Steps between C-alpha positions, in 0.01 A plus 500: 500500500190665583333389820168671488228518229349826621633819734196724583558835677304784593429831564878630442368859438821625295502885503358547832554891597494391904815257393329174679542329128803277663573360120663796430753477760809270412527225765086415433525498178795269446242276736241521250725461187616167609148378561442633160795340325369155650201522359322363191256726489401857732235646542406861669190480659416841494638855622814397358535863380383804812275742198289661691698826651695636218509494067582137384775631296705623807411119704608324214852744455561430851457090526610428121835418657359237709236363244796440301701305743141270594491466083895372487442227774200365355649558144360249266197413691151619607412824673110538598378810592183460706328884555394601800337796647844747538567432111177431363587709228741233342134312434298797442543548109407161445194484683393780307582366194289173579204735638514701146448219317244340720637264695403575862499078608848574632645131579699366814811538270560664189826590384600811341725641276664781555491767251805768356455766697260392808607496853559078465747482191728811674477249793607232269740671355700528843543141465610397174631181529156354686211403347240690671154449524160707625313289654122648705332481686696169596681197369494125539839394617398139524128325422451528885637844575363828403697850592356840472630787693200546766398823388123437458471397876471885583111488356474241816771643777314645805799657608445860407747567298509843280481205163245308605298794651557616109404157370184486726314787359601450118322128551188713660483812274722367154562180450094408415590151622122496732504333838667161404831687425773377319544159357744533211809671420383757293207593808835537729658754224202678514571565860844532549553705077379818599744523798796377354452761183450769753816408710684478134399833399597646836847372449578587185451854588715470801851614526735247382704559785343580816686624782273362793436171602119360341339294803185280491228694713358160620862357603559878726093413617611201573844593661337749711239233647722260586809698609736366808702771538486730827166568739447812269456279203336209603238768684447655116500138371231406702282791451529475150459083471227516784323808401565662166518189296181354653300816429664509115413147451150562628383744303675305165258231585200690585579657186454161285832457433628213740528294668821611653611436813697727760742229615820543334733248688763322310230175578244668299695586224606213390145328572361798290728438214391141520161517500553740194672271305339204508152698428676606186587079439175421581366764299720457180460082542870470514524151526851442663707315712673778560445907460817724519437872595692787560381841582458553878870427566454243769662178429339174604424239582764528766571230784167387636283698289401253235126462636411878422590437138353208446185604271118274581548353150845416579709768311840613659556816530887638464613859581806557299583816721668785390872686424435848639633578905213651696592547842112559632488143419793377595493675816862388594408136496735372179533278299177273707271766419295433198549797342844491501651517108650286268224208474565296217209152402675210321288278322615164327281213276380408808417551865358854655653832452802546755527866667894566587626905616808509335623813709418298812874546605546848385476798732289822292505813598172697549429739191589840509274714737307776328657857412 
């Protein structure tokens, strides 16, 4: 008998060249296939597929084997793939499509069907037995809760990440949205397109199998900021988070391009991803009891954090976390850190969205270091 109506996961990032994508490793994912197999219906909330550091074709060789395992345990029921920033480019053809033939009023959800030969029906194709469904840049679950994959909050984060820096000056110099900035879906995509399509293009001229570990410059920024290692690091840490940061920041907002700010505590993070999202609420007039987001990989609300995501108009925010292992955030702290892997949101008829870690009990290994 199934027990929930809805299983919503995040940010698994299958094909992952660093090897954080914990779904691929056996233990994990027999986790995640019995949440699956419980389920009447999943849904991916975006990044469910890591596209941005080598050819599609390779990623999709090297996770088809688990694909097809997540199709057989929700065999007979309904697979929604939600886009997100990492594999925009399941989305992509169908935006254009709509754009071609004039439709730029892109909705808060519009389903799409994937066609022979696109990115979307090989992903579809993995899992035979489901019925899968594109679904951007969100999806209803219920009348009262709305889930999108968060990546629009980077036109609002004032952390200064490499993205957002990105995002910040196509909304000055290419987006043409004027000083009131976006307030529909299809004012985000003009925003966040152009970088997506350049990280796409990147990739597929990559080498399908690279033999160094890809990192995120802003996670080794970050890393080196905030490090706790010996006197000889935390002396570079704080030269760089008191010092070089600060200037950098500086002259990005001088330059019209903020406002970011300098502080890049684990407080501010997740305040900064907060703010950002419910600007993009506000600014979309999601009317919800309840938004679902992905994207920045920290879970929440956690014990005693309910007040922070709380929107003024009453909206409750829910981070559904992530399934990659990233040790700068993690920091040695376990499964209590909230951006430990394996987050999984039920949601029934009724009642709020409930966040459980299914690898609470389960002891990870750190990814491979870099060769």
């Amino acid at each position: 008998m199934l027990t929930v109506t809805t299983a919503i996961v995040s940010d698994l990032h299958l094909g992952a060249t660093s090897g954080v994508d914990v779904a691929r490793r056996e233990e994990p994912l027999a986790r995640l296939l019995e949440t699956v197999a419980r389920a009447a219906r999943v849904v991916f909330l975006g990044d469910l597929l890591e596209l941005r550091e080598r050819p599609a074709a390779a990623v999709l060789e090297d996770v088809a084997p688990v694909l097809r395992r997540i199709g057989e345990a929700a065999a007979g029921r309904q697979v929604v793939v939600v886009p997100g920033n990492h594999d925009h480019q399941l989305v992509a053809p169908a935006l254009e499509r709509a754009r071609l033939n004039g439709d730029h009023a892109l909705p808060l959800q519009i389903e799409h069907e994937p066609r022979r030969g696109e990115l979307a029906q090989l992903l579809a194709d993995s899992m035979p037995r489901s019925e899968v469904v594109l679904a951007y840049p969100g999806i209803w679950l219920r009348d009262d809760v709305y889930a999108t994959h968060g990546h629009y909050l980077d036109a609002h984060l004032t952390v200064p990440r490499v993205e957002c820096l990105l995002a910040a000056a196509v909304r000055r110099y290419g987006a043409g949205l004027g000083a009131d900035g976006p307030r529909a879906p299809d004012h985000y995509e003009a925003i966040v397109g152009p970088i997506y399509a350049l990280a796409n293009a990147i990739a597929q001229n990559a080498r399908a199998r690279p033999g160094t570990r890809r990192g995120s410059l802003s996670r080794r920024v970050w890393s080196a900021a905030t490090a706790r290692g010996d006197a000889g690091a935390r002396i570079r840490g704080a030269l760089i988070g008191r010092a070089a940061i600060p200037a950098a920041v500086a002259a990005i907002n001088v330059a019209g391009f903020g406002p970011f700010t300098a502080d890049l505590s684990a407080t501010e993070l997740r305040r900064a991803g907060l703010r950002a999202i419910g600007e993009v609420v506000d600014r979309l007039g999601i009317e919800a009891d309840h938004v679902l987001f992905g994207h920045t990989h920290r879970a929440g609300p956690l014990d005693g954090e309910l007040d922070e995501w709380l929107l003024p108009g009453g909206t409750r925010l829910t981070n559904t976390g992530s399934w990659i292992h990233e040790p700068v955030f993690v920091a040695g702290d376990g499964p209590s850190n909230p951006y430990w892997p394996g987050r999984v949101t039920l949601l029934t008829d009724t009642g709020p969205p409930e966040l459980r870690n299914v690898l609470g009990d389960l002891e990870l290994p750190s990814p491979p270091r870099p060769t």
